[in-house]
XYZ file of C-alpha atoms in Angstrom:
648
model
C 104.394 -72.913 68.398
C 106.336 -70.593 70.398
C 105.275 -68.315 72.867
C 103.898 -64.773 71.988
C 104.485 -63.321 76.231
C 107.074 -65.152 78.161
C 107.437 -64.109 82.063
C 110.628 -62.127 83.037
C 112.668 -63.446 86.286
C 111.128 -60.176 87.518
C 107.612 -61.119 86.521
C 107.881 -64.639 88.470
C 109.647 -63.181 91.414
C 107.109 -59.911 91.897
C 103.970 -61.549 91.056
C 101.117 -62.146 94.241
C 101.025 -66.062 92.924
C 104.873 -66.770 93.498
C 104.635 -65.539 97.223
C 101.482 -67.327 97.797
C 103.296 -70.620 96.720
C 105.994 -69.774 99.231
C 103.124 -68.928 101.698
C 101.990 -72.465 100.738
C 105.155 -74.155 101.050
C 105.771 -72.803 104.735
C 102.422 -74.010 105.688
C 102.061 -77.194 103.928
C 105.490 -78.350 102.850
C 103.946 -78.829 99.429
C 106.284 -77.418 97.365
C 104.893 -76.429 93.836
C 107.847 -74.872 91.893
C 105.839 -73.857 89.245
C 102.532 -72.573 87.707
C 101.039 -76.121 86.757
C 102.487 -78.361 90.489
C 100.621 -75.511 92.302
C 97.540 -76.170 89.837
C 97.488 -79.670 90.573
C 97.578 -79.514 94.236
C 94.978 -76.846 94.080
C 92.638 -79.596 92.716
C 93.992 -82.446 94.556
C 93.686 -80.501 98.070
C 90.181 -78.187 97.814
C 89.821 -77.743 100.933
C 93.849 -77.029 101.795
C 94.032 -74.831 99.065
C 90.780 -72.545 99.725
C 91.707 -72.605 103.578
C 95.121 -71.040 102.499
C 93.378 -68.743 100.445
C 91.343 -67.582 103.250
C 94.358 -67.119 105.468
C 97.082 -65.906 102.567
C 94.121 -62.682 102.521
C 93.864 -62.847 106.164
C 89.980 -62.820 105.961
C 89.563 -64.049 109.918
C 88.713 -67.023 111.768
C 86.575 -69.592 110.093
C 83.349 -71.057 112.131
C 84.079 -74.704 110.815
C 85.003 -76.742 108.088
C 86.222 -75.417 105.101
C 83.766 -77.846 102.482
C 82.145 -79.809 104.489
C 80.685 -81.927 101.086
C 81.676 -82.012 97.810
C 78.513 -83.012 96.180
C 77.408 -81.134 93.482
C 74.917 -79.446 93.134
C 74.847 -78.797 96.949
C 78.757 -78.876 97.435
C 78.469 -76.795 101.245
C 81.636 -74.250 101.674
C 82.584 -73.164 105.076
C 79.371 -73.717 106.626
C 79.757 -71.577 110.122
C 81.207 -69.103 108.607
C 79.669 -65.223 108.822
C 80.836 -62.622 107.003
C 80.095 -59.761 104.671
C 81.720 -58.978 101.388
C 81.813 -55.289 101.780
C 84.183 -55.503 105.306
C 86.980 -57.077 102.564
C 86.492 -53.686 100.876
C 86.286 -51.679 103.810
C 89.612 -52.944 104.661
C 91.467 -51.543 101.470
C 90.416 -47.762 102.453
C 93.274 -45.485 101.477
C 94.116 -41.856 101.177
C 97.079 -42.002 98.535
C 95.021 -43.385 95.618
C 91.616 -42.988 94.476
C 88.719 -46.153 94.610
C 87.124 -44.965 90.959
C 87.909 -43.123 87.958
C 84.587 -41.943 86.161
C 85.469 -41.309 82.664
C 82.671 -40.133 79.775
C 82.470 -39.722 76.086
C 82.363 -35.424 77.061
C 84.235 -34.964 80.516
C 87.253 -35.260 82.102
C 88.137 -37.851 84.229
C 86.482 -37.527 87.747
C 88.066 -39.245 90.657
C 86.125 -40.668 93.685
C 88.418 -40.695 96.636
C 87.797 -44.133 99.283
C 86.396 -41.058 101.444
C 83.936 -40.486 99.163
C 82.769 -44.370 98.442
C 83.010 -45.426 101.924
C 80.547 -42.228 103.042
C 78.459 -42.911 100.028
C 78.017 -46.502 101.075
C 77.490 -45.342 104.753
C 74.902 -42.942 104.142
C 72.734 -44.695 101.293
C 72.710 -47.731 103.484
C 71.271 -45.708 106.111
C 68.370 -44.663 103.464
C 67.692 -48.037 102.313
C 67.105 -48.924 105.951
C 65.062 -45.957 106.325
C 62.414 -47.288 103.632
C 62.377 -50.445 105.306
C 65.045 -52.756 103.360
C 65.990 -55.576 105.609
C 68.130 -58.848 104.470
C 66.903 -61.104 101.951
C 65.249 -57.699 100.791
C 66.265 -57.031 96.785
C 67.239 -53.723 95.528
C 67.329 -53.351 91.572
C 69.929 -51.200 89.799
C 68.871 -50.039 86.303
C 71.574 -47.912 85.745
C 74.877 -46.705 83.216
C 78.323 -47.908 84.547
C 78.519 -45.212 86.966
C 80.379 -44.584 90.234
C 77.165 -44.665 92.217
C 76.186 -48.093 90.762
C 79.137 -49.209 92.797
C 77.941 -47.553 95.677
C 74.473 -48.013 95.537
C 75.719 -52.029 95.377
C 78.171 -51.900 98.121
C 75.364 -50.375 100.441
C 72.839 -53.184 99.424
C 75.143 -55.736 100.472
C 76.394 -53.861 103.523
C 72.805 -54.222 105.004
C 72.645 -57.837 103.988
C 69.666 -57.240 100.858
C 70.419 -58.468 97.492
C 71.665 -56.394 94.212
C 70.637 -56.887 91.055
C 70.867 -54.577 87.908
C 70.730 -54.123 83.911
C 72.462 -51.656 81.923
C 70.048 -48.608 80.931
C 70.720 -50.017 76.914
C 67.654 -53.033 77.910
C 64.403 -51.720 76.982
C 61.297 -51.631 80.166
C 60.536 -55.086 79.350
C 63.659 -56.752 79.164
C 64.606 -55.003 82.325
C 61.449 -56.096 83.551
C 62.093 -60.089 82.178
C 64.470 -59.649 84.423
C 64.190 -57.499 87.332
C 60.703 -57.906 88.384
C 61.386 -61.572 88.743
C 63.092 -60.389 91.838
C 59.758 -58.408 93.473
C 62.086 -55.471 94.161
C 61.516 -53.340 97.375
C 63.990 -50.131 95.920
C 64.757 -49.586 92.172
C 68.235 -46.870 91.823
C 68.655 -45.459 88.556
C 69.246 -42.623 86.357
C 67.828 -40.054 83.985
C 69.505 -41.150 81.179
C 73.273 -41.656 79.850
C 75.548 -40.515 76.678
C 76.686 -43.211 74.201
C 78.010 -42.418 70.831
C 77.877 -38.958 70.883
C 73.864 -38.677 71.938
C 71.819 -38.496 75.256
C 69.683 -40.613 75.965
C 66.569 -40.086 78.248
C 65.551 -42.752 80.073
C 62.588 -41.232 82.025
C 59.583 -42.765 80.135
C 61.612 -45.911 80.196
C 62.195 -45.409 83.877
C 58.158 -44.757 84.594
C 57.245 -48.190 83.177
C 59.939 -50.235 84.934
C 57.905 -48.356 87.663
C 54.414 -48.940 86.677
C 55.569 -52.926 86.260
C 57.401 -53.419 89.656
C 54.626 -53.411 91.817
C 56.649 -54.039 95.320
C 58.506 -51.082 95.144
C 58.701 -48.913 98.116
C 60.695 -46.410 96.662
C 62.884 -45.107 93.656
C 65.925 -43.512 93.746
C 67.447 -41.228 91.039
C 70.946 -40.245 89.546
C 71.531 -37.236 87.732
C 73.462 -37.474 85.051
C 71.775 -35.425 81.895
C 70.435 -33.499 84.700
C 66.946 -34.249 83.734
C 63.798 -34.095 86.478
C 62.901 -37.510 86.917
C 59.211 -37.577 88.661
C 58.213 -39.543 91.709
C 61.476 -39.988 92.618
C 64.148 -39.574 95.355
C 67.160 -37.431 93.628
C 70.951 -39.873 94.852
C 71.889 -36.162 96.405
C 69.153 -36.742 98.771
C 69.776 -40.320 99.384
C 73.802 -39.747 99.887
C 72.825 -36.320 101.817
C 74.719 -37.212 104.858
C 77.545 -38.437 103.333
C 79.545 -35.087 103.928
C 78.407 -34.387 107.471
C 78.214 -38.088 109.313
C 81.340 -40.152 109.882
C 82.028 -42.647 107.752
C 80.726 -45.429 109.776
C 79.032 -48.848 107.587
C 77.252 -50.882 109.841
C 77.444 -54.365 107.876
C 75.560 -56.897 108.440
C 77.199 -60.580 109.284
C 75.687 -63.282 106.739
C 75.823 -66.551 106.238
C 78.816 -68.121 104.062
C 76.202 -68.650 100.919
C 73.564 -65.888 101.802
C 72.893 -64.151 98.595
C 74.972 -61.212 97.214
C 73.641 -60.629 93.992
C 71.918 -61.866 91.357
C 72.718 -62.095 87.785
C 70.940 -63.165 84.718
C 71.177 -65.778 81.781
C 70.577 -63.765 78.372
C 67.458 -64.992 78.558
C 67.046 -65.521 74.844
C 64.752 -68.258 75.187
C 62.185 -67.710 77.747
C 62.400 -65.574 80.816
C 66.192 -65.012 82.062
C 67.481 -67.506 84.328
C 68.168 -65.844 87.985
C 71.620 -66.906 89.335
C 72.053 -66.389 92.900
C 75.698 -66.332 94.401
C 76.826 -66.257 97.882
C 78.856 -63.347 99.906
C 81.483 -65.747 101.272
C 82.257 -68.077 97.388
C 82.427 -64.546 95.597
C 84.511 -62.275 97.395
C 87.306 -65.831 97.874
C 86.570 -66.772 94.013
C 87.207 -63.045 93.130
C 89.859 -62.393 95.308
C 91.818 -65.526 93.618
C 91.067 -64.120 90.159
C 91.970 -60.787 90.494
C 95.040 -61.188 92.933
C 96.802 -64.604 92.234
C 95.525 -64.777 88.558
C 95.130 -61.196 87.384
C 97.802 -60.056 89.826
C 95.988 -57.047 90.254
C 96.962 -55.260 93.869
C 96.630 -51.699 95.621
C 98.837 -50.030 92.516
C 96.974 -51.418 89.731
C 93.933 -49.475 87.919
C 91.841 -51.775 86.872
C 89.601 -50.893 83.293
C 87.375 -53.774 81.969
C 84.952 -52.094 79.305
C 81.903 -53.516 80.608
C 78.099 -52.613 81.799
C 75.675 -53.496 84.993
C 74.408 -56.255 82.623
C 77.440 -58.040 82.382
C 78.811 -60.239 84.898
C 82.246 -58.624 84.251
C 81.088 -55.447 85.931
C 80.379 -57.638 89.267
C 83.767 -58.843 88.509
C 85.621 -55.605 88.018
C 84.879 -54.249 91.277
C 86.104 -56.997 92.618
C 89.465 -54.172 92.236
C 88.368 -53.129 95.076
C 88.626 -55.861 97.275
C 92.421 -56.064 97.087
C 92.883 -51.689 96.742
C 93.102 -50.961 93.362
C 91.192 -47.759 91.593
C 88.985 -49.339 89.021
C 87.706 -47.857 86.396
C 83.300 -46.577 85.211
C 82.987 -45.779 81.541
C 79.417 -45.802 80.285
C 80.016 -44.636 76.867
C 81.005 -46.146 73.813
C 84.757 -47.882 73.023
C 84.498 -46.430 69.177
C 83.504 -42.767 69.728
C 84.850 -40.463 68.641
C 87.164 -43.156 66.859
C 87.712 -46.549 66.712
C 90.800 -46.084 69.102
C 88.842 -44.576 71.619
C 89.088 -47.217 74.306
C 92.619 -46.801 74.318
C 92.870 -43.088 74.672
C 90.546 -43.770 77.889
C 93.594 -46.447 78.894
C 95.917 -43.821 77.946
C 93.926 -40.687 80.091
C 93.863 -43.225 83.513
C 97.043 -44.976 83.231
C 94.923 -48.136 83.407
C 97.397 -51.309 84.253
C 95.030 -54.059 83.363
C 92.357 -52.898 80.533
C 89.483 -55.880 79.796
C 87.778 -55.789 75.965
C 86.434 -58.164 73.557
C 87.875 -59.508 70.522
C 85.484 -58.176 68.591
C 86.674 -54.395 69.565
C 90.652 -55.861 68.687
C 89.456 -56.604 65.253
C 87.589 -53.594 64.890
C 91.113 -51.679 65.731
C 92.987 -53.791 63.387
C 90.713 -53.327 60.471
C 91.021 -49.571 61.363
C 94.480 -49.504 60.935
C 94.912 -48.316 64.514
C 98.472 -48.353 66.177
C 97.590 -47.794 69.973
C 100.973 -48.196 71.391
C 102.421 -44.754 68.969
C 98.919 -43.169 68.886
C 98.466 -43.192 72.971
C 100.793 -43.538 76.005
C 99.918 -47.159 76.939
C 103.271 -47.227 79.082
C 101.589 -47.853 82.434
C 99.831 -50.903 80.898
C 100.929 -54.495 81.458
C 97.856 -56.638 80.510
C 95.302 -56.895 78.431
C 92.341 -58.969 79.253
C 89.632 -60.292 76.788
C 86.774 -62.080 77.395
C 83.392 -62.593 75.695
C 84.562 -64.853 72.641
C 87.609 -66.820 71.210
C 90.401 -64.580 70.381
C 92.177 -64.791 66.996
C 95.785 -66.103 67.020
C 96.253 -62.886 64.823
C 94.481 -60.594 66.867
C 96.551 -61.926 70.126
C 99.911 -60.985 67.575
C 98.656 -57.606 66.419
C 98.236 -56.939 70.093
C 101.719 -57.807 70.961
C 102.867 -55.461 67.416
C 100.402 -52.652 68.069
C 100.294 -52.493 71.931
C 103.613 -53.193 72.726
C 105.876 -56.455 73.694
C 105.758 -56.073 77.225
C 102.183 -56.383 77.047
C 100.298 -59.847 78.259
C 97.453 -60.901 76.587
C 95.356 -63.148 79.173
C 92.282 -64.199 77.329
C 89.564 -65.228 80.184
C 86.793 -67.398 79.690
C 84.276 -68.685 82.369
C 80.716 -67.431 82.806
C 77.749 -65.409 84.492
C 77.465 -69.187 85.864
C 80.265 -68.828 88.334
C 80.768 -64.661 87.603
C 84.508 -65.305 87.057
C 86.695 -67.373 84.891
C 87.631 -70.970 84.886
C 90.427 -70.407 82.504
C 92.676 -67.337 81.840
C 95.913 -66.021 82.676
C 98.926 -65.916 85.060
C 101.378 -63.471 85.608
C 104.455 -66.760 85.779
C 102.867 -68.402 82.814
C 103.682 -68.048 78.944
C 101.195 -67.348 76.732
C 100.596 -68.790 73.296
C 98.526 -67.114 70.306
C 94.806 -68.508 69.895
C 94.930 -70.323 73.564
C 94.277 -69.021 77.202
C 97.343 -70.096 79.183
C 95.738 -72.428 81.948
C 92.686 -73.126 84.249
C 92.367 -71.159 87.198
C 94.187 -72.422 90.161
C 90.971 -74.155 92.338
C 89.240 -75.129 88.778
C 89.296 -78.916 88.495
C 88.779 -78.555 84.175
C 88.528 -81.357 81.980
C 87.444 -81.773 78.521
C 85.235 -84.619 78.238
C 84.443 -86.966 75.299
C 80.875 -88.268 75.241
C 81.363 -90.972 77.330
C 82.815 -89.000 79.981
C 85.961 -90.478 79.923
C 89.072 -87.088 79.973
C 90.904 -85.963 76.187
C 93.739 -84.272 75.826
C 95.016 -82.525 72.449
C 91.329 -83.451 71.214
C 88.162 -81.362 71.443
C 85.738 -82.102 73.846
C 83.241 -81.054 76.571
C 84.092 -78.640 79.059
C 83.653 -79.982 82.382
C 84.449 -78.951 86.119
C 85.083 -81.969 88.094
C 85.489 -80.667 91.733
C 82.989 -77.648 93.632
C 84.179 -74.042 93.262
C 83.112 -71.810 96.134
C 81.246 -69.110 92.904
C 79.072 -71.865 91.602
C 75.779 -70.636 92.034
C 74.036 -71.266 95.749
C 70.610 -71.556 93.704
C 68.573 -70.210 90.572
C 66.105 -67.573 91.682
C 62.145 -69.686 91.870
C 63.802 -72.550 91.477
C 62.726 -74.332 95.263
C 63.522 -78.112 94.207
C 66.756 -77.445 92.447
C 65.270 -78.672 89.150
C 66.343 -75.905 86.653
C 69.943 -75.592 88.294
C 70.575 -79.758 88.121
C 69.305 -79.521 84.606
C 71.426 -76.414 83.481
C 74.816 -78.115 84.652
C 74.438 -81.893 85.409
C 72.429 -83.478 82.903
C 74.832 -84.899 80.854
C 77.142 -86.149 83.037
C 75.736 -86.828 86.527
C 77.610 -85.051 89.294
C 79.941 -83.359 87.295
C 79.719 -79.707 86.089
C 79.216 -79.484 82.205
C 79.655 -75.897 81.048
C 78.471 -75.730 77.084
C 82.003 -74.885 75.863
C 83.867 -77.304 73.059
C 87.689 -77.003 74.010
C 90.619 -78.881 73.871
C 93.472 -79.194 76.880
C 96.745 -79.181 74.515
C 99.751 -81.189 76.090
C 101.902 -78.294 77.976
C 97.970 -77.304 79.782
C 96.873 -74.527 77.827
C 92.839 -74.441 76.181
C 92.118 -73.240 73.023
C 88.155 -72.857 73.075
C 86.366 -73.306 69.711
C 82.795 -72.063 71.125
C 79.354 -73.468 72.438
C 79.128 -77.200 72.017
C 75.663 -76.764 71.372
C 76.248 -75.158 68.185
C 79.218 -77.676 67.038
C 79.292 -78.103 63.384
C 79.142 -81.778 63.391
C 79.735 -82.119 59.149
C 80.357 -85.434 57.460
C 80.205 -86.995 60.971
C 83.548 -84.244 62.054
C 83.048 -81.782 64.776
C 84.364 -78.602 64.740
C 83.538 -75.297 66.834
C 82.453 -72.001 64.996
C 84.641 -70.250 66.679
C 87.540 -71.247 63.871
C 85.651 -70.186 61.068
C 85.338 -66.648 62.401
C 88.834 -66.265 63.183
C 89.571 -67.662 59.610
C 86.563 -65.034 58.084
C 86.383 -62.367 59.758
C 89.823 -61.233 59.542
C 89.203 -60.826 55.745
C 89.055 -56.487 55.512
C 85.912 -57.143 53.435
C 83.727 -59.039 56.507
C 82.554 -57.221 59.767
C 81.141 -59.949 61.075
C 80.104 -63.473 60.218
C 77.715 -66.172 61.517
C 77.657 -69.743 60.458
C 75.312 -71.822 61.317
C 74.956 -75.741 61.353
C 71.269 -77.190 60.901
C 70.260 -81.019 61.081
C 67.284 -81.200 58.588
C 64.545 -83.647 58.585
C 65.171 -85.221 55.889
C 68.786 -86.571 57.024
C 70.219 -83.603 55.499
C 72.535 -81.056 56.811
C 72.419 -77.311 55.602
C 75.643 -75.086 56.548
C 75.528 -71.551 55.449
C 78.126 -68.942 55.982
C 76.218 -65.555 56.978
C 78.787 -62.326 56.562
C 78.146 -58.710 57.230
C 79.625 -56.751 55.025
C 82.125 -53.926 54.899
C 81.152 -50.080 53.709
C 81.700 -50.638 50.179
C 82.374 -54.410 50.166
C 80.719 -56.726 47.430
C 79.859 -60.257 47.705
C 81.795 -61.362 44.793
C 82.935 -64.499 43.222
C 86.379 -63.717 43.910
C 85.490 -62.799 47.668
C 83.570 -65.878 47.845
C 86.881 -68.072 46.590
C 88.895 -66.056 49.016
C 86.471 -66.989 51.865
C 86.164 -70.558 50.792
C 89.733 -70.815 50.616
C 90.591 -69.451 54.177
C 88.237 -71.869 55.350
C 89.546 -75.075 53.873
C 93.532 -74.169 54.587
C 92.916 -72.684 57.643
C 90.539 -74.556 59.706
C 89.168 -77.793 57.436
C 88.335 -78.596 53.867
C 84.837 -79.998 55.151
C 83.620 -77.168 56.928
C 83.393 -75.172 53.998
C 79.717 -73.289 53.879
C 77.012 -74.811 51.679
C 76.614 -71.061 50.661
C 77.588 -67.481 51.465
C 74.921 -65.554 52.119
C 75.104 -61.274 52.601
C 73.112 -60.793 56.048
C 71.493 -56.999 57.394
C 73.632 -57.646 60.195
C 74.287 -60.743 63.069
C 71.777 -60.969 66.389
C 73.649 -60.994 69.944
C 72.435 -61.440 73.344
C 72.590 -58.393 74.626
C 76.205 -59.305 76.255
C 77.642 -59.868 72.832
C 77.430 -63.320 72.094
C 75.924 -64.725 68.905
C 72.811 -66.018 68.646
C 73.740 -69.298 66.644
C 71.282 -71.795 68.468
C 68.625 -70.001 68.111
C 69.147 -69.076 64.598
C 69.327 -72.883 63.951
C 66.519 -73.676 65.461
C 64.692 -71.652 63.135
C 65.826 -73.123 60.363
C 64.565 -76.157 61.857
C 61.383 -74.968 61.685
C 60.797 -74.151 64.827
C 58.505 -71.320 66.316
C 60.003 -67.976 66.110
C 58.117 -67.398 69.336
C 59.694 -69.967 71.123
C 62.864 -70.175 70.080
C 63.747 -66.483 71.770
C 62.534 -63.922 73.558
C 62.866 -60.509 71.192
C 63.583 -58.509 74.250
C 66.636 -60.122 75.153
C 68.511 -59.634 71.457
C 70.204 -56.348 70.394
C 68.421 -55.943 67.258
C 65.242 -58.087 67.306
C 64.484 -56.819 64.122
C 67.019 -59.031 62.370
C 64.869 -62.165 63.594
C 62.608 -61.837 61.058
C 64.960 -61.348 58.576
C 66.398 -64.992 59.806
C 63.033 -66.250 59.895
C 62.492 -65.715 56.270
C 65.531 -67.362 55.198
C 64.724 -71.268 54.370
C 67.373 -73.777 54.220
C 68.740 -74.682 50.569
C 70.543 -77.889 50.917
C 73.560 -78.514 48.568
């Protein structure tokens, strides 16, 4: 296969990566002339290559060892060490450039200077000290991706409390699954927010997150429909010194691993897991990431379509930490028209944008032509994240968005709020795969017995600590739920869920969770390659296949597929689907049956909910087998429910 993106000689000699490997060499004398040497001694020196990441950002002295034990769980990084994430940001304050671009579905692009975000932070750090937040203290965000999200994080932190947030889309009790885990002492939100072309009042929302979080001192407002929000403090009164006080942020120094935020599991089967990560691992994972990896620096704006309940808005800011303006869009990426997320590009000059594949097949099956239709000329990457990514989608990117354009396909995990396998700016890329594994990610794929595969699917493992990897799960005091998320299967060694295969030059192709393998006629294959196969079809939106083990000994496969406006589940369309199947990704993974579904259940980050869905048609307990509030349309469960399997 050859390459779709191949790096220029300009490419490899500008990019961050290339002068930290000379910043390497000069220090170390290991010299790693290219992409894949520096990989390996990145994962055959841990602590030599985090200590010269610490010193390549220049991020001050360090009170000990570097990883003082590389057990895991319970791997200890820089122990000694104090810090605070938000100094790293402090550090990148500028005049020339804005820190955010606000963009919505029915205003122009509003730009928040570092004047403005570094007073903001000052002066709602003084108020959250005022009504008694101290460290260790957690303040709750349930808010739109909004500038003062950003700020109303980087002030939390600042003082040494803990963030957490959902996006304003999560109904009061799936905000409350979450959030009032946490016994929150301030909750920041906001009236309401515009998606699609409608407002959306939050306020009786907003009353019984309230009414349910009984430790709160204190709620803090944002106007943004410019609704009255009662028994409130407006943000204009909590930010009401930010125009008349200097701009001074008092941070607090932390521990190393004292927690930053927390971020949730989807939660679709019992209450949301809480994952607690550390100042010090996530501002050196991120910086990595975005610098080395992403190559993202202080001329770089930075657009990831996210929300607050995604871990890729905790990672977008991360922008910030090496000067770049990133990017707050709380509206929708298909209003007024499928192309919408790159007119948004377009309107910021965004250099990096981050999106799904399912939004790139949504374009495609639109007919959109972004790189004619919008002025895409300041953009060099595009990121995507959230699922596999089509070898056809990854070419009608290169067609559609233009040549010069890298692809970097991500893939990680709220687990370590960053990416274990992705992109880099001196590495090809192929169609279908993600170029490498992060430099500091010891990846393997693992057969059963644990022993490493290459060019064959297996388990995704992480061999070695990274600094991201969660300090603890939130009421979790023995350790119990975190040992048994990770380590179960393979006893000191981090097993992720993914099913991916490590091809001979060190790309991954990932072919989804291994705990929804379709394991047919004793073969294995991930359901990832049926929908790239399906769902490229103009007929299909969306499909969901799902693999079920039956009592009996049997083994029921069906093929679920949303329909297109006007589309019929024919016999012909049926053949056609059939067909792509067993030419493109294997003649015995063909469904049992194709079956016309009222739509496919996510978590509400966008995955599909295939184990769950099995496990129904297993027989177990609706009830049990996931929690309603944490699925975008619950309503489609019962649908599911009613469906009973129908061996062949």
């Amino acid at each position: 296969m050859q390459p779709q993106w191949v790096p220029t000689e300009h490419d490899i000699a500008d990019a961050r990566i290339t002068d930290f490997a000379k910043f390497v060499a000069a220090r170390t004398g290991v010299s790693a002339p290219d992409y894949r040497a520096l990989w390996q001694w990145s994962v055959d020196d841990l602590p030599g290559f985090w200590h010269a990441v610490w010193d390549y950002f220049e991020l001050g002295a360090i009170g000990g060892e570097v990883l003082a034990s590389t057990e895991m769980p319970g791997a200890q990084w820089f122990p000694g060490t104090r810090l605070n994430y938000v100094d790293q940001v402090i550090r990148q304050f500028r005049t020339d450039r804005p820190a955010i671009v606000q963009i919505t579905e029915d205003s122009s692009p509003r730009a928040v200077s570092w004047t403005e975000l570094i007073d903001g932070t000052a002066a709602f750090a003084r108020t959250l000290r005022s009504l008694g937040v101290q460290p260790g203290d957690r303040v709750a965000g349930y808010l739109p991706n909004i500038p003062e999200a950003v700020i109303a994080f980087l002030a939390t932190a600042s003082i040494g409390a803990v963030w957490s947030a959902c996006g304003q889309d999560y109904s009061p009790k799936a905000a409350l699954d979450r959030l009032g885990q946490l016994e929150p002492t301030v909750l920041v939100t906001a009236d309401g927010y515009r998606f699609g072309g409608k407002a959306h009042d939050k306020r009786d929302d907003i009353a019984a997150l309230q009414a349910g979080l009984g430790t709160l001192k204190a709620t803090v407002a944002v106007s943004q429909l410019g609704l009255e929000v009662p028994e409130t403090l407006s943000w204009r009164a909590a930010t009401a010194n930010a125009e008349t006080e200097a701009a001074v942020i008092e941070t607090a120094a932390v521990d190393f691993d004292h927690p930053l935020w927390i971020v949730f599991s989807s939660g679709t089967t019992g209450l949301p897991k809480g994952i607690v990560h550390g100042h010090g691992g996530v501002m050196i994972e991120h910086l990595k990431a975005v610098a080395l990896q992403a190559d993202i620096g202080p001329d770089d704006t930075f657009f990831w379509y996210t929300s607050p309940s995604w871990m890729m808005w905790n990672f977008q800011i991360a922008g910030l930490l090496v000067g770049a303006t990133i990017v707050c869009y709380d509206g929708s990426p298909t209003y007024p028209s499928p192309d919408a997320l790159w007119h948004h590009a377009a309107q910021v000059g965004a250099t990096v944008l981050g999106t799904s594949p399912g939004y790139v097949l949504a374009c495609i099956k639109a007919g959109a032509v972004p790189r004619t239709d919008h002025d895409l000329s300041a953009l060099r990457q595009v990121g995507i994240t959230g699922s596999s990514l089509p070898p056809s989608s990854a070419v009608w990117l290169g067609d559609n968005v233009g040549e010069h354009v890298q692809v970097a396909s991500i893939s990680g995990g709220t687990d370590v709020v960053s990416a274990f396998i992705g992109g880099a700016r001196t590495v090809p890329t192929w169609p279908g795969e993600l170029s490498a594994p992060y430099l500091g990610v010891a990846l393997e794929a693992f057969d059963p017995d644990g022993h490493p595969v290459r060019d064959e699917v297996g388990e995704l493992v992480i061999t070695a600590p990274m600094p991201s990897m969660p300090v603890r799960f939130w009421n979790d005091p023995d350790g119990t739920r975190y040992h048994d998320a990770y380590f179960d299967m393979f006893p000191g060694v981090w097993r992720h869920g993914d099913w991916i295969t490590i091809t001979d030059r060190g790309s991954v192709v990932v072919h989804g969770r291994s705990d929804s393998t379709l394991n047919r006629h004793g073969i294995r294959m991930g359901s990832a390659d049926i929908y790239q196969s399906v769902e490229r079809l103009p007929e299909i939106s969306e499909a969901l296949v799902i693999g079920a083990e039956q009592p009996d000994g049997g083994y029921w496969m069906p093929l679920f597929v949303v329909l297109a406006p006007g589309a019929e589940l024919t016999d012909e369309l049926k053949t056609r689907i059939n067909t792509a199947i067993r030419t493109e990704v294997s003649p015995r993974h063909v469904p049992d049956e194709i079956l016309v579904a009222p739509g496919i259940p996510h978590t509400r980050t966008g995955k599909k909910l295939e184990v769950p869905i099995k496990k129904l048609f297993q027989g177990a307990d609706p009830a049990r087998v996931v929690e309603r509030s944490a699925v975008d349309n619950p309503d489609l469960l019962d649908w599911y429910g009613s469906i009973r399997p129908r061996p062949a």
